[in-house]
């Protein structure tokens, strides 16, 4: 395998209008890199499965694709989504609301490979290392690497995926192989996989121990790792700044998701949060994907209006009206506020 820097860090949001249709086209799926998009030769690429296992082995792409295939629709969100709206401001890429997308990923269940490798009794995590690497400060260089607990690794819907929406993974989304961890923030779904290693001690790499943790957040212990996505809803139509006509019905549309439990209801306010109405919630493409919602609204008076959508999941988690601050701006699931003008 060769890995060559083909582009610098590349972060691009998904247009919110693309979210209301369920599955996001690959060309509009949000992009997030920490270093660069590595250039990998599929003909020489191989994946070692090693570490605390009884039967380590290595597979190439052809061998992987002979294994039982599984397809899962998954909503993936960057942990820094909506960081630009956190106050006081925090470091990191200043995402608005579009660092989230949904795709159908196809590959093999991670547990299929683990069953073949036979983890030893002392194994606690599975570590995934990507082909991308770079400076993490203080003269240190590290590859992008993350781990998940052994119990999660046995979930049949945690995939090593080589397809996205029925096509080979694009380079910017992890070609030739990426991890897909449903319900967790996108940082867990390591791209450009170079190694799968079973380990006997918790991983303490830069992207798991120093970054992608909650620091200084009220009610959350410092160092708590970023794991499941917090409940969130987005308004995809109308857009901020739109002009709407008084007396003319408007269908407010959007989507909602949660990594903790299925979304149970979405409420919409057209007056900045003073009053709320229940939106019609449609079926999600899968238990791991955002559910579309809609509400018919008739604006009655000319002037400024503020649209808000608030989701609640089956575990009782509800979006806050204001952001809950932390030092790195992670997990900001405060409601989106959409100002419009009625004319």
mmCIF file of C-alpha atoms in Angstrom:
data_model
loop_
_atom_site.group_PDB
_atom_site.id
_atom_site.type_symbol
_atom_site.label_atom_id
_atom_site.label_comp_id
_atom_site.label_asym_id
_atom_site.label_seq_id
_atom_site.Cartn_x
_atom_site.Cartn_y
_atom_site.Cartn_z
ATOM 1 C CA UNK A 1 0.000 0.000 0.000
ATOM 2 C CA UNK A 2 1.184 3.512 -0.762
ATOM 3 C CA UNK A 3 -0.268 6.636 0.791
ATOM 4 C CA UNK A 4 0.502 9.977 -0.824
ATOM 5 C CA UNK A 5 -0.939 13.358 0.102
ATOM 6 C CA UNK A 6 -3.286 14.160 -2.773
ATOM 7 C CA UNK A 7 -5.024 17.120 -1.132
ATOM 8 C CA UNK A 8 -4.885 19.162 2.033
ATOM 9 C CA UNK A 9 -7.475 18.933 4.772
ATOM 10 C CA UNK A 10 -10.850 19.065 3.048
ATOM 11 C CA UNK A 11 -14.021 19.886 4.974
ATOM 12 C CA UNK A 12 -17.274 20.489 3.097
ATOM 13 C CA UNK A 13 -20.857 20.648 4.414
ATOM 14 C CA UNK A 14 -23.954 19.009 2.967
ATOM 15 C CA UNK A 15 -26.634 21.433 1.707
ATOM 16 C CA UNK A 16 -29.504 21.139 4.177
ATOM 17 C CA UNK A 17 -31.993 20.699 1.331
ATOM 18 C CA UNK A 18 -30.250 17.410 0.478
ATOM 19 C CA UNK A 19 -31.103 15.955 3.894
ATOM 20 C CA UNK A 20 -34.885 15.880 3.592
ATOM 21 C CA UNK A 21 -34.929 13.053 1.018
ATOM 22 C CA UNK A 22 -33.506 10.357 3.318
ATOM 23 C CA UNK A 23 -30.392 9.149 1.499
ATOM 24 C CA UNK A 24 -27.763 11.774 0.648
ATOM 25 C CA UNK A 25 -26.111 11.465 -2.796
ATOM 26 C CA UNK A 26 -22.425 10.649 -2.444
ATOM 27 C CA UNK A 27 -21.438 13.899 -4.142
ATOM 28 C CA UNK A 28 -23.293 15.891 -1.461
ATOM 29 C CA UNK A 29 -22.259 13.790 1.548
ATOM 30 C CA UNK A 30 -20.317 15.998 3.961
ATOM 31 C CA UNK A 31 -16.540 15.637 3.862
ATOM 32 C CA UNK A 32 -14.230 15.680 6.865
ATOM 33 C CA UNK A 33 -10.491 15.012 6.907
ATOM 34 C CA UNK A 34 -7.919 15.648 9.609
ATOM 35 C CA UNK A 35 -4.869 15.507 7.325
ATOM 36 C CA UNK A 36 -5.227 14.635 3.654
ATOM 37 C CA UNK A 37 -6.926 12.177 1.326
ATOM 38 C CA UNK A 38 -4.389 9.352 0.918
ATOM 39 C CA UNK A 39 -3.815 7.918 -2.527
ATOM 40 C CA UNK A 40 -4.073 4.139 -2.274
ATOM 41 C CA UNK A 41 -3.405 1.537 -4.971
ATOM 42 C CA UNK A 42 -6.257 -1.008 -4.687
ATOM 43 C CA UNK A 43 -4.131 -3.658 -6.430
ATOM 44 C CA UNK A 44 -1.536 -3.678 -3.635
ATOM 45 C CA UNK A 45 -3.777 -2.739 -0.696
ATOM 46 C CA UNK A 46 -4.189 -5.327 2.059
ATOM 47 C CA UNK A 47 -5.853 -5.314 5.478
ATOM 48 C CA UNK A 48 -4.119 -7.064 8.394
ATOM 49 C CA UNK A 49 -6.332 -8.297 11.237
ATOM 50 C CA UNK A 50 -3.956 -8.842 14.108
ATOM 51 C CA UNK A 51 -3.067 -8.176 17.751
ATOM 52 C CA UNK A 52 -4.587 -10.087 20.662
ATOM 53 C CA UNK A 53 -6.000 -12.847 18.471
ATOM 54 C CA UNK A 54 -5.367 -16.544 18.087
ATOM 55 C CA UNK A 55 -5.434 -16.540 14.284
ATOM 56 C CA UNK A 56 -4.160 -13.317 12.674
ATOM 57 C CA UNK A 57 -4.668 -12.998 8.926
ATOM 58 C CA UNK A 58 -4.503 -10.538 6.046
ATOM 59 C CA UNK A 59 -7.101 -9.941 3.331
ATOM 60 C CA UNK A 60 -6.940 -8.091 0.046
ATOM 61 C CA UNK A 61 -9.921 -6.373 -1.564
ATOM 62 C CA UNK A 62 -10.937 -9.379 -3.646
ATOM 63 C CA UNK A 63 -10.965 -11.672 -0.624
ATOM 64 C CA UNK A 64 -12.984 -9.169 1.399
ATOM 65 C CA UNK A 65 -15.681 -8.982 -1.245
ATOM 66 C CA UNK A 66 -16.203 -12.761 -1.150
ATOM 67 C CA UNK A 67 -17.414 -12.459 2.474
ATOM 68 C CA UNK A 68 -21.116 -12.141 3.369
ATOM 69 C CA UNK A 69 -22.355 -8.678 2.363
ATOM 70 C CA UNK A 70 -24.468 -6.450 4.558
ATOM 71 C CA UNK A 71 -26.015 -3.057 3.756
ATOM 72 C CA UNK A 72 -27.113 -0.505 6.365
ATOM 73 C CA UNK A 73 -28.480 3.054 6.017
ATOM 74 C CA UNK A 74 -26.557 5.199 8.502
ATOM 75 C CA UNK A 75 -26.714 8.877 9.417
ATOM 76 C CA UNK A 76 -23.205 10.113 10.112
ATOM 77 C CA UNK A 77 -22.531 13.427 11.852
ATOM 78 C CA UNK A 78 -19.294 15.212 12.707
ATOM 79 C CA UNK A 79 -18.932 15.749 16.463
ATOM 80 C CA UNK A 80 -18.120 19.397 15.714
ATOM 81 C CA UNK A 81 -21.328 20.039 13.764
ATOM 82 C CA UNK A 82 -22.724 23.523 14.614
ATOM 83 C CA UNK A 83 -19.465 24.511 16.343
ATOM 84 C CA UNK A 84 -19.658 27.958 14.716
ATOM 85 C CA UNK A 85 -22.738 28.648 16.866
ATOM 86 C CA UNK A 86 -21.029 27.834 20.179
ATOM 87 C CA UNK A 87 -20.397 30.859 22.386
ATOM 88 C CA UNK A 88 -17.846 31.687 23.618
ATOM 89 C CA UNK A 89 -16.108 30.488 20.446
ATOM 90 C CA UNK A 90 -14.055 27.285 20.536
ATOM 91 C CA UNK A 91 -11.174 26.023 18.346
ATOM 92 C CA UNK A 92 -11.672 23.649 15.444
ATOM 93 C CA UNK A 93 -13.367 23.765 12.067
ATOM 94 C CA UNK A 94 -16.290 26.187 12.291
ATOM 95 C CA UNK A 95 -19.100 24.033 10.940
ATOM 96 C CA UNK A 96 -22.606 25.423 10.587
ATOM 97 C CA UNK A 97 -25.322 22.714 10.504
ATOM 98 C CA UNK A 98 -24.339 20.708 7.427
ATOM 99 C CA UNK A 99 -21.705 18.323 8.808
ATOM 100 C CA UNK A 100 -24.188 15.447 8.647
ATOM 101 C CA UNK A 101 -25.414 13.081 5.915
ATOM 102 C CA UNK A 102 -27.074 9.695 5.438
ATOM 103 C CA UNK A 103 -25.901 6.928 3.109
ATOM 104 C CA UNK A 104 -26.378 3.211 2.542
ATOM 105 C CA UNK A 105 -23.051 1.542 3.311
ATOM 106 C CA UNK A 106 -22.285 -1.983 2.108
ATOM 107 C CA UNK A 107 -19.532 -4.247 3.350
ATOM 108 C CA UNK A 108 -18.872 -7.068 5.774
ATOM 109 C CA UNK A 109 -19.771 -7.145 9.459
ATOM 110 C CA UNK A 110 -16.690 -6.551 11.591
ATOM 111 C CA UNK A 111 -17.677 -9.470 13.784
ATOM 112 C CA UNK A 112 -17.291 -11.825 10.791
ATOM 113 C CA UNK A 113 -13.578 -11.001 10.705
ATOM 114 C CA UNK A 114 -13.272 -11.216 14.480
ATOM 115 C CA UNK A 115 -14.868 -14.656 14.523
ATOM 116 C CA UNK A 116 -12.154 -15.822 12.118
ATOM 117 C CA UNK A 117 -9.354 -14.128 14.102
ATOM 118 C CA UNK A 118 -10.597 -15.413 17.501
ATOM 119 C CA UNK A 119 -9.797 -12.625 19.994
ATOM 120 C CA UNK A 120 -8.068 -13.724 23.184
ATOM 121 C CA UNK A 121 -9.806 -13.597 26.541
ATOM 122 C CA UNK A 122 -8.001 -10.401 27.612
ATOM 123 C CA UNK A 123 -9.062 -8.365 24.572
ATOM 124 C CA UNK A 124 -10.900 -5.128 25.486
ATOM 125 C CA UNK A 125 -10.999 -3.033 22.290
ATOM 126 C CA UNK A 126 -10.525 -3.160 18.544
ATOM 127 C CA UNK A 127 -8.200 -0.467 17.161
ATOM 128 C CA UNK A 128 -8.601 0.878 13.614
ATOM 129 C CA UNK A 129 -5.724 2.733 11.945
ATOM 130 C CA UNK A 130 -6.176 4.785 8.794
ATOM 131 C CA UNK A 131 -3.682 5.441 6.017
ATOM 132 C CA UNK A 132 -3.729 9.191 6.742
ATOM 133 C CA UNK A 133 -1.270 10.709 9.205
ATOM 134 C CA UNK A 134 0.209 14.059 10.126
ATOM 135 C CA UNK A 135 1.371 16.428 12.816
ATOM 136 C CA UNK A 136 -0.598 16.505 16.068
ATOM 137 C CA UNK A 137 1.601 19.171 17.683
ATOM 138 C CA UNK A 138 4.782 19.297 19.771
ATOM 139 C CA UNK A 139 6.782 17.589 17.015
ATOM 140 C CA UNK A 140 4.578 14.498 17.064
ATOM 141 C CA UNK A 141 3.243 12.687 14.017
ATOM 142 C CA UNK A 142 0.445 10.136 14.338
ATOM 143 C CA UNK A 143 -1.851 8.258 11.985
ATOM 144 C CA UNK A 144 -5.564 8.780 12.426
ATOM 145 C CA UNK A 145 -6.611 5.934 14.725
ATOM 146 C CA UNK A 146 -9.602 5.160 16.932
ATOM 147 C CA UNK A 147 -10.860 2.160 18.878
ATOM 148 C CA UNK A 148 -14.236 0.778 19.910
ATOM 149 C CA UNK A 149 -15.094 -1.596 22.789
ATOM 150 C CA UNK A 150 -15.205 -5.324 22.086
ATOM 151 C CA UNK A 151 -18.913 -5.460 22.904
ATOM 152 C CA UNK A 152 -19.703 -2.883 20.206
ATOM 153 C CA UNK A 153 -17.394 -4.650 17.751
ATOM 154 C CA UNK A 154 -19.721 -7.656 17.942
ATOM 155 C CA UNK A 155 -22.717 -5.650 16.693
ATOM 156 C CA UNK A 156 -23.666 -7.107 13.274
ATOM 157 C CA UNK A 157 -24.277 -3.611 11.869
ATOM 158 C CA UNK A 158 -20.757 -2.328 12.576
ATOM 159 C CA UNK A 159 -19.335 -2.674 9.079
ATOM 160 C CA UNK A 160 -16.107 -2.627 7.147
ATOM 161 C CA UNK A 161 -17.604 -0.971 4.071
ATOM 162 C CA UNK A 162 -16.395 -0.747 0.484
ATOM 163 C CA UNK A 163 -19.559 0.677 -1.090
ATOM 164 C CA UNK A 164 -21.619 3.806 -0.529
ATOM 165 C CA UNK A 165 -25.093 4.105 -2.078
ATOM 166 C CA UNK A 166 -24.383 1.110 -4.284
ATOM 167 C CA UNK A 167 -21.113 2.427 -5.719
ATOM 168 C CA UNK A 168 -17.463 1.976 -4.681
ATOM 169 C CA UNK A 169 -16.450 4.345 -1.899
ATOM 170 C CA UNK A 170 -15.198 7.652 -3.303
ATOM 171 C CA UNK A 171 -11.625 8.510 -2.336
ATOM 172 C CA UNK A 172 -12.715 11.283 0.021
ATOM 173 C CA UNK A 173 -15.026 8.895 1.888
ATOM 174 C CA UNK A 174 -12.514 6.163 2.618
ATOM 175 C CA UNK A 175 -11.717 4.145 -0.519
ATOM 176 C CA UNK A 176 -10.962 1.271 -0.559
ATOM 177 C CA UNK A 177 -12.342 0.395 2.908
ATOM 178 C CA UNK A 178 -13.727 2.277 5.897
ATOM 179 C CA UNK A 179 -15.266 1.474 9.236
ATOM 180 C CA UNK A 180 -18.942 2.388 9.783
ATOM 181 C CA UNK A 181 -20.155 2.609 13.395
ATOM 182 C CA UNK A 182 -23.904 3.355 13.488
ATOM 183 C CA UNK A 183 -25.218 5.783 16.140
ATOM 184 C CA UNK A 184 -21.735 7.122 17.004
ATOM 185 C CA UNK A 185 -20.331 10.433 15.827
ATOM 186 C CA UNK A 186 -18.464 10.148 12.526
ATOM 187 C CA UNK A 187 -15.008 10.278 14.131
ATOM 188 C CA UNK A 188 -15.463 6.613 15.099
ATOM 189 C CA UNK A 189 -15.914 5.537 11.468
ATOM 190 C CA UNK A 190 -12.235 5.493 10.481
ATOM 191 C CA UNK A 191 -11.571 5.914 6.759
ATOM 192 C CA UNK A 192 -8.838 4.430 4.496
ATOM 193 C CA UNK A 193 -8.348 1.445 6.787
ATOM 194 C CA UNK A 194 -4.771 0.190 6.987
ATOM 195 C CA UNK A 195 -5.025 -2.147 9.981
ATOM 196 C CA UNK A 196 -7.517 -3.750 12.377
ATOM 197 C CA UNK A 197 -5.840 -4.649 15.670
ATOM 198 C CA UNK A 198 -7.388 -6.278 18.737
ATOM 199 C CA UNK A 199 -5.859 -4.780 21.883
ATOM 200 C CA UNK A 200 -5.723 -5.697 25.571
ATOM 201 C CA UNK A 201 -5.511 -2.140 26.956
ATOM 202 C CA UNK A 202 -7.702 0.900 26.234
ATOM 203 C CA UNK A 203 -6.302 2.944 23.350
ATOM 204 C CA UNK A 204 -4.889 6.328 24.369
ATOM 205 C CA UNK A 205 -3.990 7.869 21.014
ATOM 206 C CA UNK A 206 -4.300 11.575 20.174
ATOM 207 C CA UNK A 207 -7.685 11.308 18.445
ATOM 208 C CA UNK A 208 -9.236 9.406 21.325
ATOM 209 C CA UNK A 209 -7.592 10.667 24.484
ATOM 210 C CA UNK A 210 -6.524 14.259 23.694
ATOM 211 C CA UNK A 211 -9.163 15.201 21.113
ATOM 212 C CA UNK A 212 -12.774 14.112 20.700
ATOM 213 C CA UNK A 213 -13.445 14.275 24.427
ATOM 214 C CA UNK A 214 -15.715 16.591 26.411
ATOM 215 C CA UNK A 215 -13.872 19.181 28.502
ATOM 216 C CA UNK A 216 -15.419 21.850 30.705
ATOM 217 C CA UNK A 217 -19.030 20.877 29.981
ATOM 218 C CA UNK A 218 -21.504 21.288 32.831
ATOM 219 C CA UNK A 219 -22.793 17.910 33.960
ATOM 220 C CA UNK A 220 -20.196 15.896 32.000
ATOM 221 C CA UNK A 221 -16.975 14.576 33.528
ATOM 222 C CA UNK A 222 -13.821 15.971 31.923
ATOM 223 C CA UNK A 223 -12.286 13.515 29.487
ATOM 224 C CA UNK A 224 -15.577 11.773 28.688
ATOM 225 C CA UNK A 225 -15.081 10.419 25.158
ATOM 226 C CA UNK A 226 -17.237 11.407 22.201
ATOM 227 C CA UNK A 227 -19.418 8.398 21.427
ATOM 228 C CA UNK A 228 -23.133 8.436 20.537
ATOM 229 C CA UNK A 229 -24.707 11.286 18.600
ATOM 230 C CA UNK A 230 -26.907 13.609 20.622
ATOM 231 C CA UNK A 231 -30.521 14.077 19.557
ATOM 232 C CA UNK A 232 -30.932 16.733 16.868
ATOM 233 C CA UNK A 233 -33.405 18.049 14.286
ATOM 234 C CA UNK A 234 -32.736 20.318 11.330
ATOM 235 C CA UNK A 235 -34.981 22.513 9.197
ATOM 236 C CA UNK A 236 -34.164 21.951 5.520
ATOM 237 C CA UNK A 237 -36.930 24.225 4.197
ATOM 238 C CA UNK A 238 -37.462 27.161 4.414
ATOM 239 C CA UNK A 239 -33.917 28.518 4.551
ATOM 240 C CA UNK A 240 -32.657 31.379 6.669
ATOM 241 C CA UNK A 241 -33.512 34.681 5.030
ATOM 242 C CA UNK A 242 -36.360 33.355 2.856
ATOM 243 C CA UNK A 243 -39.369 35.572 2.210
ATOM 244 C CA UNK A 244 -42.754 33.872 2.646
ATOM 245 C CA UNK A 245 -46.196 35.219 1.784
ATOM 246 C CA UNK A 246 -48.750 35.906 4.511
ATOM 247 C CA UNK A 247 -51.803 33.669 4.210
ATOM 248 C CA UNK A 248 -50.078 31.162 1.893
ATOM 249 C CA UNK A 249 -49.503 27.658 3.353
ATOM 250 C CA UNK A 250 -45.857 26.657 3.752
ATOM 251 C CA UNK A 251 -44.624 23.106 4.314
ATOM 252 C CA UNK A 252 -41.795 23.287 6.831
ATOM 253 C CA UNK A 253 -39.555 20.264 6.274
ATOM 254 C CA UNK A 254 -36.550 18.679 7.884
ATOM 255 C CA UNK A 255 -35.100 15.562 9.470
ATOM 256 C CA UNK A 256 -34.227 14.357 12.972
ATOM 257 C CA UNK A 257 -31.988 11.685 14.483
ATOM 258 C CA UNK A 258 -30.388 10.485 17.704
ATOM 259 C CA UNK A 259 -27.642 8.042 18.555
ATOM 260 C CA UNK A 260 -29.265 7.189 21.888
ATOM 261 C CA UNK A 261 -32.725 6.008 20.784
ATOM 262 C CA UNK A 262 -35.184 6.445 17.901
ATOM 263 C CA UNK A 263 -36.643 9.926 17.525
ATOM 264 C CA UNK A 264 -40.111 9.887 19.067
ATOM 265 C CA UNK A 265 -41.388 13.372 18.194
ATOM 266 C CA UNK A 266 -40.467 16.654 16.551
ATOM 267 C CA UNK A 267 -42.069 19.922 17.600
ATOM 268 C CA UNK A 268 -41.939 23.090 15.509
ATOM 269 C CA UNK A 269 -42.216 26.678 16.669
ATOM 270 C CA UNK A 270 -42.814 29.611 14.339
ATOM 271 C CA UNK A 271 -42.510 32.249 17.041
ATOM 272 C CA UNK A 272 -39.025 31.682 18.413
ATOM 273 C CA UNK A 273 -40.025 29.005 20.914
ATOM 274 C CA UNK A 274 -43.062 30.531 22.636
ATOM 275 C CA UNK A 275 -45.527 27.998 21.196
ATOM 276 C CA UNK A 276 -45.012 24.578 19.605
ATOM 277 C CA UNK A 277 -46.859 22.287 17.168
ATOM 278 C CA UNK A 278 -46.250 18.577 16.549
ATOM 279 C CA UNK A 279 -44.701 17.766 13.169
ATOM 280 C CA UNK A 280 -45.593 14.684 11.139
ATOM 281 C CA UNK A 281 -42.697 12.246 11.544
ATOM 282 C CA UNK A 282 -42.088 9.788 8.682
ATOM 283 C CA UNK A 283 -40.346 6.428 8.885
ATOM 284 C CA UNK A 284 -36.554 6.509 8.837
ATOM 285 C CA UNK A 285 -34.657 4.442 6.213
ATOM 286 C CA UNK A 286 -33.217 2.331 9.064
ATOM 287 C CA UNK A 287 -32.944 2.380 12.866
ATOM 288 C CA UNK A 288 -29.639 4.230 12.376
ATOM 289 C CA UNK A 289 -30.854 6.903 9.959
ATOM 290 C CA UNK A 290 -32.504 10.297 10.260
ATOM 291 C CA UNK A 291 -36.287 10.422 9.972
ATOM 292 C CA UNK A 292 -37.901 13.040 7.685
ATOM 293 C CA UNK A 293 -40.578 15.285 9.189
ATOM 294 C CA UNK A 294 -42.936 18.004 7.933
ATOM 295 C CA UNK A 295 -45.461 20.513 9.200
ATOM 296 C CA UNK A 296 -47.954 22.640 7.265
ATOM 297 C CA UNK A 297 -47.864 26.236 8.502
ATOM 298 C CA UNK A 298 -49.846 29.281 7.440
ATOM 299 C CA UNK A 299 -48.054 32.521 8.334
ATOM 300 C CA UNK A 300 -50.741 35.056 9.245
ATOM 301 C CA UNK A 301 -48.970 38.367 9.808
ATOM 302 C CA UNK A 302 -46.284 40.254 7.917
ATOM 303 C CA UNK A 303 -42.967 40.748 9.685
ATOM 304 C CA UNK A 304 -40.089 38.711 11.055
ATOM 305 C CA UNK A 305 -40.554 35.106 12.216
ATOM 306 C CA UNK A 306 -38.172 32.543 13.658
ATOM 307 C CA UNK A 307 -38.629 28.831 12.911
ATOM 308 C CA UNK A 308 -37.308 26.223 15.348
ATOM 309 C CA UNK A 309 -37.559 22.422 15.293
ATOM 310 C CA UNK A 310 -36.966 20.452 18.503
ATOM 311 C CA UNK A 311 -36.557 16.659 18.565
ATOM 312 C CA UNK A 312 -37.093 14.235 21.451
ATOM 313 C CA UNK A 313 -35.963 10.600 21.361
ATOM 314 C CA UNK A 314 -37.455 7.509 22.980
ATOM 315 C CA UNK A 315 -34.917 7.703 25.808
ATOM 316 C CA UNK A 316 -36.347 11.083 26.823
ATOM 317 C CA UNK A 317 -33.497 13.219 25.452
ATOM 318 C CA UNK A 318 -34.701 16.581 24.079
ATOM 319 C CA UNK A 319 -32.690 19.192 22.229
ATOM 320 C CA UNK A 320 -31.772 22.194 24.376
ATOM 321 C CA UNK A 321 -32.849 25.654 23.263
ATOM 322 C CA UNK A 322 -29.339 26.979 23.915
ATOM 323 C CA UNK A 323 -25.982 25.290 23.434
ATOM 324 C CA UNK A 324 -24.247 23.512 26.299
ATOM 325 C CA UNK A 325 -20.685 24.847 26.061
ATOM 326 C CA UNK A 326 -17.509 22.783 26.207
ATOM 327 C CA UNK A 327 -13.892 23.705 25.437
ATOM 328 C CA UNK A 328 -13.660 21.927 22.075
ATOM 329 C CA UNK A 329 -17.165 22.701 20.798
ATOM 330 C CA UNK A 330 -18.309 19.088 20.495
ATOM 331 C CA UNK A 331 -21.861 17.764 20.581
ATOM 332 C CA UNK A 332 -23.635 21.121 20.201
ATOM 333 C CA UNK A 333 -27.173 19.935 19.548
ATOM 334 C CA UNK A 334 -28.957 23.183 20.441
ATOM 335 C CA UNK A 335 -31.974 23.896 18.252
ATOM 336 C CA UNK A 336 -31.404 25.482 14.856
ATOM 337 C CA UNK A 337 -32.992 28.935 14.518
ATOM 338 C CA UNK A 338 -34.207 29.871 11.029
ATOM 339 C CA UNK A 339 -35.144 33.552 10.607
ATOM 340 C CA UNK A 340 -37.623 34.254 7.776
ATOM 341 C CA UNK A 341 -39.631 37.297 6.693
ATOM 342 C CA UNK A 342 -43.377 37.238 6.062
ATOM 343 C CA UNK A 343 -44.465 39.661 3.320
#
